[in-house]
PDB file of C-alpha atoms in Angstrom:
ATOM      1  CA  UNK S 419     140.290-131.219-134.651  1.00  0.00           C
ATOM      2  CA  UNK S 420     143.590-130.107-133.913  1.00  0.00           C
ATOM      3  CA  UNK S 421     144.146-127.481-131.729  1.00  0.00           C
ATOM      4  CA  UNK S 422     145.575-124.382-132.898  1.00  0.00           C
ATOM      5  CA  UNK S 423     148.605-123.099-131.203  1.00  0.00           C
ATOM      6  CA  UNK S 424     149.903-119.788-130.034  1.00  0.00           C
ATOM      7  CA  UNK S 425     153.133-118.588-131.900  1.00  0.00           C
ATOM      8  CA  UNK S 426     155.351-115.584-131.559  1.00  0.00           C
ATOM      9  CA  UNK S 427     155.714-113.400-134.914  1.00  0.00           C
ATOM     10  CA  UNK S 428     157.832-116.564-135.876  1.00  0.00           C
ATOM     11  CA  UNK S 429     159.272-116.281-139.870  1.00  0.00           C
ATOM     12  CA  UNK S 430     157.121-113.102-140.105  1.00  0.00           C
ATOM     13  CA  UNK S 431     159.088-111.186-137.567  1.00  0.00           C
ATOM     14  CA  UNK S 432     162.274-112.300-139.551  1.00  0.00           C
ATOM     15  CA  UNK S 433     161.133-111.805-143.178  1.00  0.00           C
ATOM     16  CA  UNK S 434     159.203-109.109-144.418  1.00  0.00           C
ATOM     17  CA  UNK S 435     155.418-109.735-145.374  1.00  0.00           C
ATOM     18  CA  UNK S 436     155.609-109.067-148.684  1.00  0.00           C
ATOM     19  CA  UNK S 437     157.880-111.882-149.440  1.00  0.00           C
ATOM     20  CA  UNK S 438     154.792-114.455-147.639  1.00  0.00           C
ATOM     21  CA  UNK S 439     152.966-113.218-151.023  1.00  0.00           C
ATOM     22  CA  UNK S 440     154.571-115.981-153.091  1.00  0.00           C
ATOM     23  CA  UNK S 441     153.869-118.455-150.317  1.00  0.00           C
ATOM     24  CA  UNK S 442     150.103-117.656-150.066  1.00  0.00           C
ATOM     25  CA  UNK S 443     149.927-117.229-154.031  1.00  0.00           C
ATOM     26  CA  UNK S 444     147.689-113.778-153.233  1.00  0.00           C
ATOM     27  CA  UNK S 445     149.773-111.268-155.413  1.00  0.00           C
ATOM     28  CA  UNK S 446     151.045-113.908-158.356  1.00  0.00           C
ATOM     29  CA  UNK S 447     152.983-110.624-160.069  1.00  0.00           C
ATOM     30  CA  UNK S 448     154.914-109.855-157.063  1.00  0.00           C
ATOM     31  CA  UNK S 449     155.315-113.754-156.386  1.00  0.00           C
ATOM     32  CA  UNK S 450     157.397-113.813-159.342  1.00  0.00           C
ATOM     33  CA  UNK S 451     159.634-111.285-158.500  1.00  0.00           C
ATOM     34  CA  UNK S 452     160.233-112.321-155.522  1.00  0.00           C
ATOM     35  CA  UNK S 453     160.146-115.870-156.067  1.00  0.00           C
ATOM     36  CA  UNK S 454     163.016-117.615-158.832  1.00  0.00           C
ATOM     37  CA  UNK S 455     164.220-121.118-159.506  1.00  0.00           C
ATOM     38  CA  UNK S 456     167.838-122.243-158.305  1.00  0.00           C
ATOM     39  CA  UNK S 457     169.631-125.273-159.429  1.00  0.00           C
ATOM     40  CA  UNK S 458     169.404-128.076-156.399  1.00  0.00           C
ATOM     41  CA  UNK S 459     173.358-128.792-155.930  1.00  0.00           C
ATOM     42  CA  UNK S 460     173.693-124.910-155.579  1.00  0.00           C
ATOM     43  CA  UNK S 461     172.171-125.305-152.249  1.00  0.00           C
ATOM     44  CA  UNK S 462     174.064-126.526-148.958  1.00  0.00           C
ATOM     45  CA  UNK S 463     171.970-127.556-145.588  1.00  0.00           C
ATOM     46  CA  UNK S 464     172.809-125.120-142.619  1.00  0.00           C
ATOM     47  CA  UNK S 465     175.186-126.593-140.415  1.00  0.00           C
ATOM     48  CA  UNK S 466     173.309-124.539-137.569  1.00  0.00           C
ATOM     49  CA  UNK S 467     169.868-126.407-138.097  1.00  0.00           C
ATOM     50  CA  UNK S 468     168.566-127.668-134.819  1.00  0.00           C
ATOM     51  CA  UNK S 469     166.615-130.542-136.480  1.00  0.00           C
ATOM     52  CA  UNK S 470     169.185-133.751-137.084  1.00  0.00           C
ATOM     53  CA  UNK S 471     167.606-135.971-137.572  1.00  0.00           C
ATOM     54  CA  UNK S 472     164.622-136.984-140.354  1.00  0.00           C
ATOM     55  CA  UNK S 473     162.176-139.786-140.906  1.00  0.00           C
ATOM     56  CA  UNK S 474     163.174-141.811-143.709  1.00  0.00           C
ATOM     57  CA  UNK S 475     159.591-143.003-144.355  1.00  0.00           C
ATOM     58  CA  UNK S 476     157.788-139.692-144.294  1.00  0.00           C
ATOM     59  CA  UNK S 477     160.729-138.261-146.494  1.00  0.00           C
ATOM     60  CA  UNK S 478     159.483-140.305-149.312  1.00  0.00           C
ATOM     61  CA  UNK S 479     156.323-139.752-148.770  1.00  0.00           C
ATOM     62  CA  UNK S 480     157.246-136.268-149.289  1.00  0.00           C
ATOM     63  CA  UNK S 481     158.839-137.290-152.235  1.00  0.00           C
ATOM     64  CA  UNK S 482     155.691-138.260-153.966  1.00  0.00           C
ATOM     65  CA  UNK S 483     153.736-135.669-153.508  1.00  0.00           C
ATOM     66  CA  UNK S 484     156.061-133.285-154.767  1.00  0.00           C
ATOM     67  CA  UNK S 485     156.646-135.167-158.239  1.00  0.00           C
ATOM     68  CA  UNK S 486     152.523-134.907-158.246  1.00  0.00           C
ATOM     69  CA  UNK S 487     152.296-131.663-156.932  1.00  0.00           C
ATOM     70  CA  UNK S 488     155.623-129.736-157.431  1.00  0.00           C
ATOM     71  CA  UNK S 489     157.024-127.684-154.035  1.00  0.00           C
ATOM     72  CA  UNK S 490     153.980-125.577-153.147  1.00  0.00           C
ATOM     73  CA  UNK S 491     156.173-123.741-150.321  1.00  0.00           C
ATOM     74  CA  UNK S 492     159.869-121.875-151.680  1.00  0.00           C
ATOM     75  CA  UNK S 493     162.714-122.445-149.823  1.00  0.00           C
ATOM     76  CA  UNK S 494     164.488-119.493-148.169  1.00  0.00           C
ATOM     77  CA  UNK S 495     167.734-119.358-148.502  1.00  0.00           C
ATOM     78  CA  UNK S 496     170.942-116.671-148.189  1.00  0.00           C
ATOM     79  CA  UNK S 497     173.958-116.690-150.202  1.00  0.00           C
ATOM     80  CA  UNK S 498     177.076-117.855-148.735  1.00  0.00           C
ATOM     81  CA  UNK S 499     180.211-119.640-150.135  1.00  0.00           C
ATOM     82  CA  UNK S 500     179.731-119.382-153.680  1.00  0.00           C
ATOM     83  CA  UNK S 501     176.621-120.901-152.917  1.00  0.00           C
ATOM     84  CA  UNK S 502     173.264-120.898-151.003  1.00  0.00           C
ATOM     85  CA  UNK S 503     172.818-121.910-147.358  1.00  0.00           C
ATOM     86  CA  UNK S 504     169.176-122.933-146.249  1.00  0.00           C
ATOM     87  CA  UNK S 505     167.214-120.725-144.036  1.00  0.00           C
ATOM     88  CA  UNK S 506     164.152-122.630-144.136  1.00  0.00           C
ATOM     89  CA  UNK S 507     163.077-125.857-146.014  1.00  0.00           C
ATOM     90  CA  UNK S 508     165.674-128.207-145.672  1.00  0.00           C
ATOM     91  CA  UNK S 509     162.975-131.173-145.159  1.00  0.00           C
ATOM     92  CA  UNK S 510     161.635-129.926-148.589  1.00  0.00           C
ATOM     93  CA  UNK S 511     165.057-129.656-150.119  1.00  0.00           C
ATOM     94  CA  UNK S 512     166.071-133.137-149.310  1.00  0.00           C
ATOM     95  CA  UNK S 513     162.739-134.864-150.416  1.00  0.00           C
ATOM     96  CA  UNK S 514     163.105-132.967-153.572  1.00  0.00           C
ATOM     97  CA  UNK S 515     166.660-134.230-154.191  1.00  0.00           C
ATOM     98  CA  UNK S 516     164.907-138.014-153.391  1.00  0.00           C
ATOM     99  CA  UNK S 517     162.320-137.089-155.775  1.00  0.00           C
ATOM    100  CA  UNK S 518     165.324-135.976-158.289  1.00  0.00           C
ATOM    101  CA  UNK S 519     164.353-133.019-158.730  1.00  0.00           C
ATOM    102  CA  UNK S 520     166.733-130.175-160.654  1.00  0.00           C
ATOM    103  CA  UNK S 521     166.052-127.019-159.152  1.00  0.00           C
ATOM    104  CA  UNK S 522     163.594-125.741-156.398  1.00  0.00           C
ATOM    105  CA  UNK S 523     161.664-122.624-156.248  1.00  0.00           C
ATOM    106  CA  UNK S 524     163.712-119.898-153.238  1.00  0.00           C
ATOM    107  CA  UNK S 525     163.306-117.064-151.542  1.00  0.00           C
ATOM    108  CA  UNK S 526     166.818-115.678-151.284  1.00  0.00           C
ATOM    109  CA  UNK S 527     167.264-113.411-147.712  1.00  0.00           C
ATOM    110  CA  UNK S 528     170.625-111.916-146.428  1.00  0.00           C
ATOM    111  CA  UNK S 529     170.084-112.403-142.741  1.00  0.00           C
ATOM    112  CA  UNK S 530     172.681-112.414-140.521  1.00  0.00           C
ATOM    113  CA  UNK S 531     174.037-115.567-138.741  1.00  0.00           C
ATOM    114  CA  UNK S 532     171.499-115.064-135.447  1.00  0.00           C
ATOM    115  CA  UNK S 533     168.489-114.841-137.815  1.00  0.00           C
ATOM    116  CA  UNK S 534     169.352-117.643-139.521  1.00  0.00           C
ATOM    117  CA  UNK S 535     169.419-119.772-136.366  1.00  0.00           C
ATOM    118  CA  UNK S 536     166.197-117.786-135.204  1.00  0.00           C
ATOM    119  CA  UNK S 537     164.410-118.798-138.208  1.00  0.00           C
ATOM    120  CA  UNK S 538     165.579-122.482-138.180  1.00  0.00           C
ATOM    121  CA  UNK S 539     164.981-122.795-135.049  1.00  0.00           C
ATOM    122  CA  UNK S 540     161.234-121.395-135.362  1.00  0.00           C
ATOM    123  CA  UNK S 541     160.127-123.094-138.715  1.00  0.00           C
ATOM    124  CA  UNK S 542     160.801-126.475-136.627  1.00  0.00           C
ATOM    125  CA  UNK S 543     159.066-125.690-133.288  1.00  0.00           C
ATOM    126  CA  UNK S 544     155.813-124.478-135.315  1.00  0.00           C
ATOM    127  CA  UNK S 545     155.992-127.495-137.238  1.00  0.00           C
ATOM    128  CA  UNK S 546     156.584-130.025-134.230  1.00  0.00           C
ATOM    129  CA  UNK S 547     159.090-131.496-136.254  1.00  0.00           C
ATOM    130  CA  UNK S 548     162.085-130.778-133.852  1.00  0.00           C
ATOM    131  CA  UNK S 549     162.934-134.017-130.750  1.00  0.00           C
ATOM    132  CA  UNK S 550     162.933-132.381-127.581  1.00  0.00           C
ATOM    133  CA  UNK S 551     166.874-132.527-127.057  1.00  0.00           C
ATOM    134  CA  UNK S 552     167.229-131.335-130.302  1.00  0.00           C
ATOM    135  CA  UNK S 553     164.925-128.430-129.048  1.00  0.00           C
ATOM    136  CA  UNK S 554     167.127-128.047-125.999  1.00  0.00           C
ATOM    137  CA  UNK S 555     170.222-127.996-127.736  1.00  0.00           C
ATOM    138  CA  UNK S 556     168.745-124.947-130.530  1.00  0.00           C
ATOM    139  CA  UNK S 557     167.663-122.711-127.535  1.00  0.00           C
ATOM    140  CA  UNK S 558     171.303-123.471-125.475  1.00  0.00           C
ATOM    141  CA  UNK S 559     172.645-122.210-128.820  1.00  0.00           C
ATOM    142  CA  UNK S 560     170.849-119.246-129.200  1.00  0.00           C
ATOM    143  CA  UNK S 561     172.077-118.210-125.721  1.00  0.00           C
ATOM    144  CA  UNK S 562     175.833-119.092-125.675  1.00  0.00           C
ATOM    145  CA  UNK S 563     175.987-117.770-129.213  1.00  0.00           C
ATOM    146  CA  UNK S 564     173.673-114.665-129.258  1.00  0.00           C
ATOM    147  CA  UNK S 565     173.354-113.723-125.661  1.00  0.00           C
ATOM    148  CA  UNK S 566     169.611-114.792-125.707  1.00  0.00           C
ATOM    149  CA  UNK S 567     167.385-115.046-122.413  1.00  0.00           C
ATOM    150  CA  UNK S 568     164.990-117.653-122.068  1.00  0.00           C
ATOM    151  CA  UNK S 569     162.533-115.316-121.847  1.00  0.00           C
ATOM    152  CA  UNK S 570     163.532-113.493-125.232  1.00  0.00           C
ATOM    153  CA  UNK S 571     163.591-116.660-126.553  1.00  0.00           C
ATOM    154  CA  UNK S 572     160.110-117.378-125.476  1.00  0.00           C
ATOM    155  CA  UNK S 573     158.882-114.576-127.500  1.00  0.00           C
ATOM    156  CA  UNK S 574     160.424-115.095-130.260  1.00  0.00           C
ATOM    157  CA  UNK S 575     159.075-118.272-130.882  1.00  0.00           C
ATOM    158  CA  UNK S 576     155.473-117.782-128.770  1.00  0.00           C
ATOM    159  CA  UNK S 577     157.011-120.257-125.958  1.00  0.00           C
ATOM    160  CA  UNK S 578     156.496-119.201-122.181  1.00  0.00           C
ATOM    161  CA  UNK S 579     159.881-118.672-120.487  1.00  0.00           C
ATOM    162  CA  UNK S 580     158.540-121.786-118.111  1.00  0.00           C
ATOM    163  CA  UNK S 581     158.296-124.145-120.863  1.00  0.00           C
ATOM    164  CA  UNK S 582     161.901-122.797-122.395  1.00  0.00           C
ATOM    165  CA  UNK S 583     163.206-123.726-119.068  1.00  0.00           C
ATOM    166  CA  UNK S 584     161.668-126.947-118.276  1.00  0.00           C
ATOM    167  CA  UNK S 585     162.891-128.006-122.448  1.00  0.00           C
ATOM    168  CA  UNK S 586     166.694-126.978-121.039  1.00  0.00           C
ATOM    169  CA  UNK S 587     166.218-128.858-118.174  1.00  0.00           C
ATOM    170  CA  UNK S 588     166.914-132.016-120.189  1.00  0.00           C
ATOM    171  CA  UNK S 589     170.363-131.172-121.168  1.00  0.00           C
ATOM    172  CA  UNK S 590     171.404-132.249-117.653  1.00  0.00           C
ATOM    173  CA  UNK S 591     170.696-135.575-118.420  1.00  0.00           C
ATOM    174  CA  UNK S 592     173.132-137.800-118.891  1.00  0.00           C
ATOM    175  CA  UNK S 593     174.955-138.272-122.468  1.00  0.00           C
ATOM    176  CA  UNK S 594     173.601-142.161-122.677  1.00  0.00           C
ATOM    177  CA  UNK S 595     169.871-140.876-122.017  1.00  0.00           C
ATOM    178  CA  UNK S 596     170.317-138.195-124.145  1.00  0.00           C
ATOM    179  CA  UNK S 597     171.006-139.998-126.798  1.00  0.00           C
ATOM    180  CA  UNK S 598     167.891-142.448-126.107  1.00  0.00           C
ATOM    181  CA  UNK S 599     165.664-139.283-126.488  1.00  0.00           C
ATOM    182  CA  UNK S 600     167.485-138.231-129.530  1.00  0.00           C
ATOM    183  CA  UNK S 601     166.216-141.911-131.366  1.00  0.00           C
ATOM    184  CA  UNK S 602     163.059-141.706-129.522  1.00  0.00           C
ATOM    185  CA  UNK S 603     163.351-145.038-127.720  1.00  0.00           C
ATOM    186  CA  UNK S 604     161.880-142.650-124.480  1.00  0.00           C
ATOM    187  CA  UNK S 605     159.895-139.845-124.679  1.00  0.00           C
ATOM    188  CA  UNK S 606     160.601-136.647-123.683  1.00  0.00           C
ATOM    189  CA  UNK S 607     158.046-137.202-120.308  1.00  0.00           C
ATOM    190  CA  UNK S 608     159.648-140.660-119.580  1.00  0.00           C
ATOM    191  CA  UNK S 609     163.356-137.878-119.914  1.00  0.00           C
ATOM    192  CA  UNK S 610     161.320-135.388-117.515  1.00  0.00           C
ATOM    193  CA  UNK S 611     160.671-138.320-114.664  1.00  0.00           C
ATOM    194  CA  UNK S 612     164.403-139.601-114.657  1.00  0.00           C
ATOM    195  CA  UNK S 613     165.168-135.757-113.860  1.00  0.00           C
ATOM    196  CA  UNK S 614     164.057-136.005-110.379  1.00  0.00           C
ATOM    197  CA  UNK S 615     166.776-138.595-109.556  1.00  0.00           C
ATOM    198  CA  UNK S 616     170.154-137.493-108.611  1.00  0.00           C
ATOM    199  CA  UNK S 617     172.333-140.623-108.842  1.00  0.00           C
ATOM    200  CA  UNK S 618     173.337-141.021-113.299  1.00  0.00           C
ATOM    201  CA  UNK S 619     173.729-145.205-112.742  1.00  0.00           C
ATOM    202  CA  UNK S 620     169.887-144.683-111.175  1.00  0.00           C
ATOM    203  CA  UNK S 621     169.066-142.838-114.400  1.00  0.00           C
ATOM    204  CA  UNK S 622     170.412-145.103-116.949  1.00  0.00           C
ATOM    205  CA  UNK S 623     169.547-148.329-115.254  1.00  0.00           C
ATOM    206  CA  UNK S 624     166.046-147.266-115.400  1.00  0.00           C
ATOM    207  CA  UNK S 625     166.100-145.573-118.793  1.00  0.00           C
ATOM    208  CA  UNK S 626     166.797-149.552-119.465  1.00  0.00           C
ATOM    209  CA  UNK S 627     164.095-150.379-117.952  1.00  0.00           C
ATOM    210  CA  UNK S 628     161.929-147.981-119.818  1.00  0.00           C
ATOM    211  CA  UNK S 629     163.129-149.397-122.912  1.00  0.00           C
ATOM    212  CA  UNK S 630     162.926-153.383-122.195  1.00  0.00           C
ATOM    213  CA  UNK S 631     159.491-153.128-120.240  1.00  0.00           C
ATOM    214  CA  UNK S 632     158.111-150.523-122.497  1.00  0.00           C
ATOM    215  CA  UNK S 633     157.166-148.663-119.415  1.00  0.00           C
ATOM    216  CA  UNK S 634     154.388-145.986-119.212  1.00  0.00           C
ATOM    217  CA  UNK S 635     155.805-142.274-118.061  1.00  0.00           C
ATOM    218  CA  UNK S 636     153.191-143.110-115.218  1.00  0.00           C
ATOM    219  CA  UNK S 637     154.713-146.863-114.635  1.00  0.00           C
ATOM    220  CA  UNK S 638     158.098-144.642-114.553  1.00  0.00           C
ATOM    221  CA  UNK S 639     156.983-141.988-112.396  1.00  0.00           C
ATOM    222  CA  UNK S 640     156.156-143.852-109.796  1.00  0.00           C
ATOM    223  CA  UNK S 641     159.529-146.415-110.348  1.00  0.00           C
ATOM    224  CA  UNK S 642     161.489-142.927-109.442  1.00  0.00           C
ATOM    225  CA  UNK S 643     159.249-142.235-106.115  1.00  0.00           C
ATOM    226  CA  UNK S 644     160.163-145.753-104.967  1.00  0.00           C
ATOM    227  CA  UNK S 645     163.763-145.266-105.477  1.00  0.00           C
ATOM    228  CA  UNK S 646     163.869-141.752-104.153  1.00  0.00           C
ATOM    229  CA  UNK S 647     161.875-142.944-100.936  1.00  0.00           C
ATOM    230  CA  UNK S 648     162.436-146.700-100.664  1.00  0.00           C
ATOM    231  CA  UNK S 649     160.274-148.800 -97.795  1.00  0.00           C
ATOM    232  CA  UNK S 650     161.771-148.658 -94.295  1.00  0.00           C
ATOM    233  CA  UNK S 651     162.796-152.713 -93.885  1.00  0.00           C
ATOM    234  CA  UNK S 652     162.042-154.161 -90.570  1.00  0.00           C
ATOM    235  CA  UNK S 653     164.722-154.952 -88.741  1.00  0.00           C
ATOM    236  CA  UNK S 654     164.974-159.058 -88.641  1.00  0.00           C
ATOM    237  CA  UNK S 655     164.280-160.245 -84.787  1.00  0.00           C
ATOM    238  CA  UNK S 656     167.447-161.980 -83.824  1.00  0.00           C
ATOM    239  CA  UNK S 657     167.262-166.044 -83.467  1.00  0.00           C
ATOM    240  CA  UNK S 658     166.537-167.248 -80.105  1.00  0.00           C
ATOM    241  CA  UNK S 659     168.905-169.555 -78.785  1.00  0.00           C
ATOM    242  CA  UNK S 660     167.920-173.065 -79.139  1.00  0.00           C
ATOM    243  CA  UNK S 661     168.676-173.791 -75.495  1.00  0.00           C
ATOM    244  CA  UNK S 662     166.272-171.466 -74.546  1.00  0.00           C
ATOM    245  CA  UNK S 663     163.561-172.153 -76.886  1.00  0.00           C
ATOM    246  CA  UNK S 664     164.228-176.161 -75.574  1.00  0.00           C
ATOM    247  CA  UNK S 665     163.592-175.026 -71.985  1.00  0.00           C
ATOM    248  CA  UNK S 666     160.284-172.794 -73.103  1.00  0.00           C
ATOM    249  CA  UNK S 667     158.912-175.714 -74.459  1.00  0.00           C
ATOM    250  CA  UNK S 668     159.634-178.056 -71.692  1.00  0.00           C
ATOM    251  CA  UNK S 669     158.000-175.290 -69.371  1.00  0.00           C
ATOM    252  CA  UNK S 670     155.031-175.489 -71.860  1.00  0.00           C
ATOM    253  CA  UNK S 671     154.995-178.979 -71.235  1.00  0.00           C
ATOM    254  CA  UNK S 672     154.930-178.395 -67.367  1.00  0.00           C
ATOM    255  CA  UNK S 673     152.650-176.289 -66.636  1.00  0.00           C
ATOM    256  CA  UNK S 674     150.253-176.507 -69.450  1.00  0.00           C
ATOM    257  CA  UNK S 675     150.124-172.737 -70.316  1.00  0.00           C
ATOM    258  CA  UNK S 676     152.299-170.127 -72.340  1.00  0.00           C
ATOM    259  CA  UNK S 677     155.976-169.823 -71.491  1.00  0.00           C
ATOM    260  CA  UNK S 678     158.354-166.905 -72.505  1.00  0.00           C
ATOM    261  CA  UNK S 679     161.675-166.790 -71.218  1.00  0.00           C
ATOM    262  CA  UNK S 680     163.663-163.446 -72.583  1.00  0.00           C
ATOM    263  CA  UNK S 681     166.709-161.428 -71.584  1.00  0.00           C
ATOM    264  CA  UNK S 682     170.132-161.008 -71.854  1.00  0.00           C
ATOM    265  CA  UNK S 683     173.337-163.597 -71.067  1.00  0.00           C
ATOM    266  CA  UNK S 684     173.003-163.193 -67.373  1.00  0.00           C
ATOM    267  CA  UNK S 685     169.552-162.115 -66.588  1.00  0.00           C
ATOM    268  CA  UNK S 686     166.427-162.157 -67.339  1.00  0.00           C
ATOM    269  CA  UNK S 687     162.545-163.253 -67.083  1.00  0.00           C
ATOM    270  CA  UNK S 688     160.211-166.122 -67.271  1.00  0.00           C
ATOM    271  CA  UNK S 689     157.087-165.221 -67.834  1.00  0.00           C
ATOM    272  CA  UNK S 690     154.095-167.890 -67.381  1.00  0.00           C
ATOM    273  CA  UNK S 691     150.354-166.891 -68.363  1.00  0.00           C
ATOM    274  CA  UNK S 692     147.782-167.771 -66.786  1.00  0.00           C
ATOM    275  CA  UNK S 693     143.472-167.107 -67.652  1.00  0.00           C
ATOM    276  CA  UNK S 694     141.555-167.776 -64.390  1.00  0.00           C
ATOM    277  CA  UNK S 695     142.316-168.146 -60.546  1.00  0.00           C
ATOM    278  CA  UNK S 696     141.837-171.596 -60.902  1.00  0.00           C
ATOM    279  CA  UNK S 697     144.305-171.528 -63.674  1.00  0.00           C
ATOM    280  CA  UNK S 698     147.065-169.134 -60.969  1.00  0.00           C
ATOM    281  CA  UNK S 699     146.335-171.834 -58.242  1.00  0.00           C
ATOM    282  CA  UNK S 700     147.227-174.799 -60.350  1.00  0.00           C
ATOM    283  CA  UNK S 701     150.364-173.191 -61.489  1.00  0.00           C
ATOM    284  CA  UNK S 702     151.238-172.027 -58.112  1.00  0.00           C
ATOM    285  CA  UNK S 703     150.582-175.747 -56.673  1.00  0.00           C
ATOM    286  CA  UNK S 704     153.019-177.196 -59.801  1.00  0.00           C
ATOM    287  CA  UNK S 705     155.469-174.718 -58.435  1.00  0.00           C
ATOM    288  CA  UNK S 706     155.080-175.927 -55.071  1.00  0.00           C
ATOM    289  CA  UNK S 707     154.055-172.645 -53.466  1.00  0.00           C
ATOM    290  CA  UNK S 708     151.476-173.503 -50.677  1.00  0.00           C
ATOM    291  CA  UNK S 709     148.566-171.527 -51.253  1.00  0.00           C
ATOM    292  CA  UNK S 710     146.570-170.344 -47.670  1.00  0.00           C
ATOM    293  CA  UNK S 711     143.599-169.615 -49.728  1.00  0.00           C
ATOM    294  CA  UNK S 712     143.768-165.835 -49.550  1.00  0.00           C
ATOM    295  CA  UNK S 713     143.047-166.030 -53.292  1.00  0.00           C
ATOM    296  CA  UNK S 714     140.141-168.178 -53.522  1.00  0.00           C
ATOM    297  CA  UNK S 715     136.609-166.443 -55.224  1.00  0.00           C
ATOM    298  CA  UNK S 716     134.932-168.797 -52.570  1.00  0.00           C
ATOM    299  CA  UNK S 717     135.435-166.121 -49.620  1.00  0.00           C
TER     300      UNK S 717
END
């Protein structure tokens, strides 16, 4: 079962109760009052509505139902222009005009321009209709254009000022990602992981890779850890000069033991192992150091 979710007063705190009567059908005399038919090419979408973009598919399927069913929900609308702006509805309005539709049942509201954004704004959120960057974009509206904070935001529309924040966050993407989120090729977590890089050719060459791998947020989270803390590479020993590596070998030869000769152009070391005193004595004799037999176990 779904899970219900906490709102702020939403449409309520914008429109008075009594007008919800015609929605809920409990007071069918006031309803119709309230409640009157207006002619379908009367009524303009608001430019101001956060949501841009709508499913084709689910669209018609609205369509159907509502030449079964009728509109069970008015519109809300305010006049404007020798005409009607929508408030709230415009997903309703435009499957209606599919369905062909004539007129459409309103509730008509003079609300200034700020409640009219408010109200958009909220009717998408509570529906989860709105993509996240179309989400940031509403509440970045509602601040530059009505001096909102985050936090009144938040109540408005039963947010927490963190999540409000973290939302905004993904208008610093850049304009190419952006636009990815907008036609949901990534996901608004896949948009939250390619925030923690700072480079924009980083961002975009992996929001690629998202797309053409059809990469998890998980696979992406940890693509963005690897490029923000790439492995230390070890440092490639330089090539020993062949003339030296001849003469190591040749002293392998020799004296029948390991041979390492290292150092610089003019000096260095030659270092000869050797595993027993037996082993030191032979060397020692092939080197033609006489040996007075301080060293041998036999004393």
């Amino acid at each position: 079962m779904a899970k219900s979710r906490g709102l702020g007063k939403g449409l309520k705190a914008l429109i008075p109760d009594e007008s919800f009567m015609s929605i809920d059908n409990s007071d069918t005399e006031n309803a119709e009052k309230l409640v009157f038919f207006l002619q379908i090419n009367k009524i303009r979408p608001n430019a101001d509505q956060p949501r841009k973009k709508f499913n084709r598919e689910k669209l018609e399927e609205l369509a159907a139902s509502i030449k079964e069913h009728g509109i069970l929900q008015p519109l809300v609308v305010r006049p404007e222009n020798n005409g009607y702006t929508i408030i709230a509805g415009e997903r309703r309005w435009r499957a209606a005009t599919m369905a062909g539709l004539k007129e459409v049942p309103v509730i008509v509201k003079d609300l200034p321009a700020k409640d009219v954004m408010e109200l958009a704004l909220i009717e998408n959120v509570q529906r989860e209709d709105l993509n996240a960057i179309e989400e940031a974009e509403a509440y970045g509206a509602l601040m530059e254009h009505f001096n909102l904070t985050q936090g009144e935001i938040g109540i408005r529309i039963g947010k927490s000022r963190a999540a409000i924040t973290n939302t905004m966050r993904l208008l610093n993407l850049p304009d190419k990602v952006r636009q990815e989120v907008l036609d949901d090729n990534i996901s608004s977590g896949h948009a939250r992981a390619l925030l923690s890089l700072e480079d924009q050719r980083q961002m975009e060459a992996l929001c690629e890779e998202i797309i053409d791998k059809k990469l998890s947020v998980r696979e992406t989270e940890k693509k963005v850890k690897l490029l923000k803390n790439p492995p230390k590479e070890e440092k490639a020993k330089p090539e020993k000069n062949p003339y030296i590596t001849a003469v190591e070998d040749g002293l392998k030869q020799k004296f029948a033991t390991k041979v390492k000769i290292s150092g610089k152009k003019d000096k260095g070391k030659i270092e000869l192992e050797y595993y027993s005193t037996e082993d030191l004595n032979r060397i020692l004799d092939l080197l033609g150091y006489e040996n007075d037999g301080s060293n041998d176990e036999s004393e």
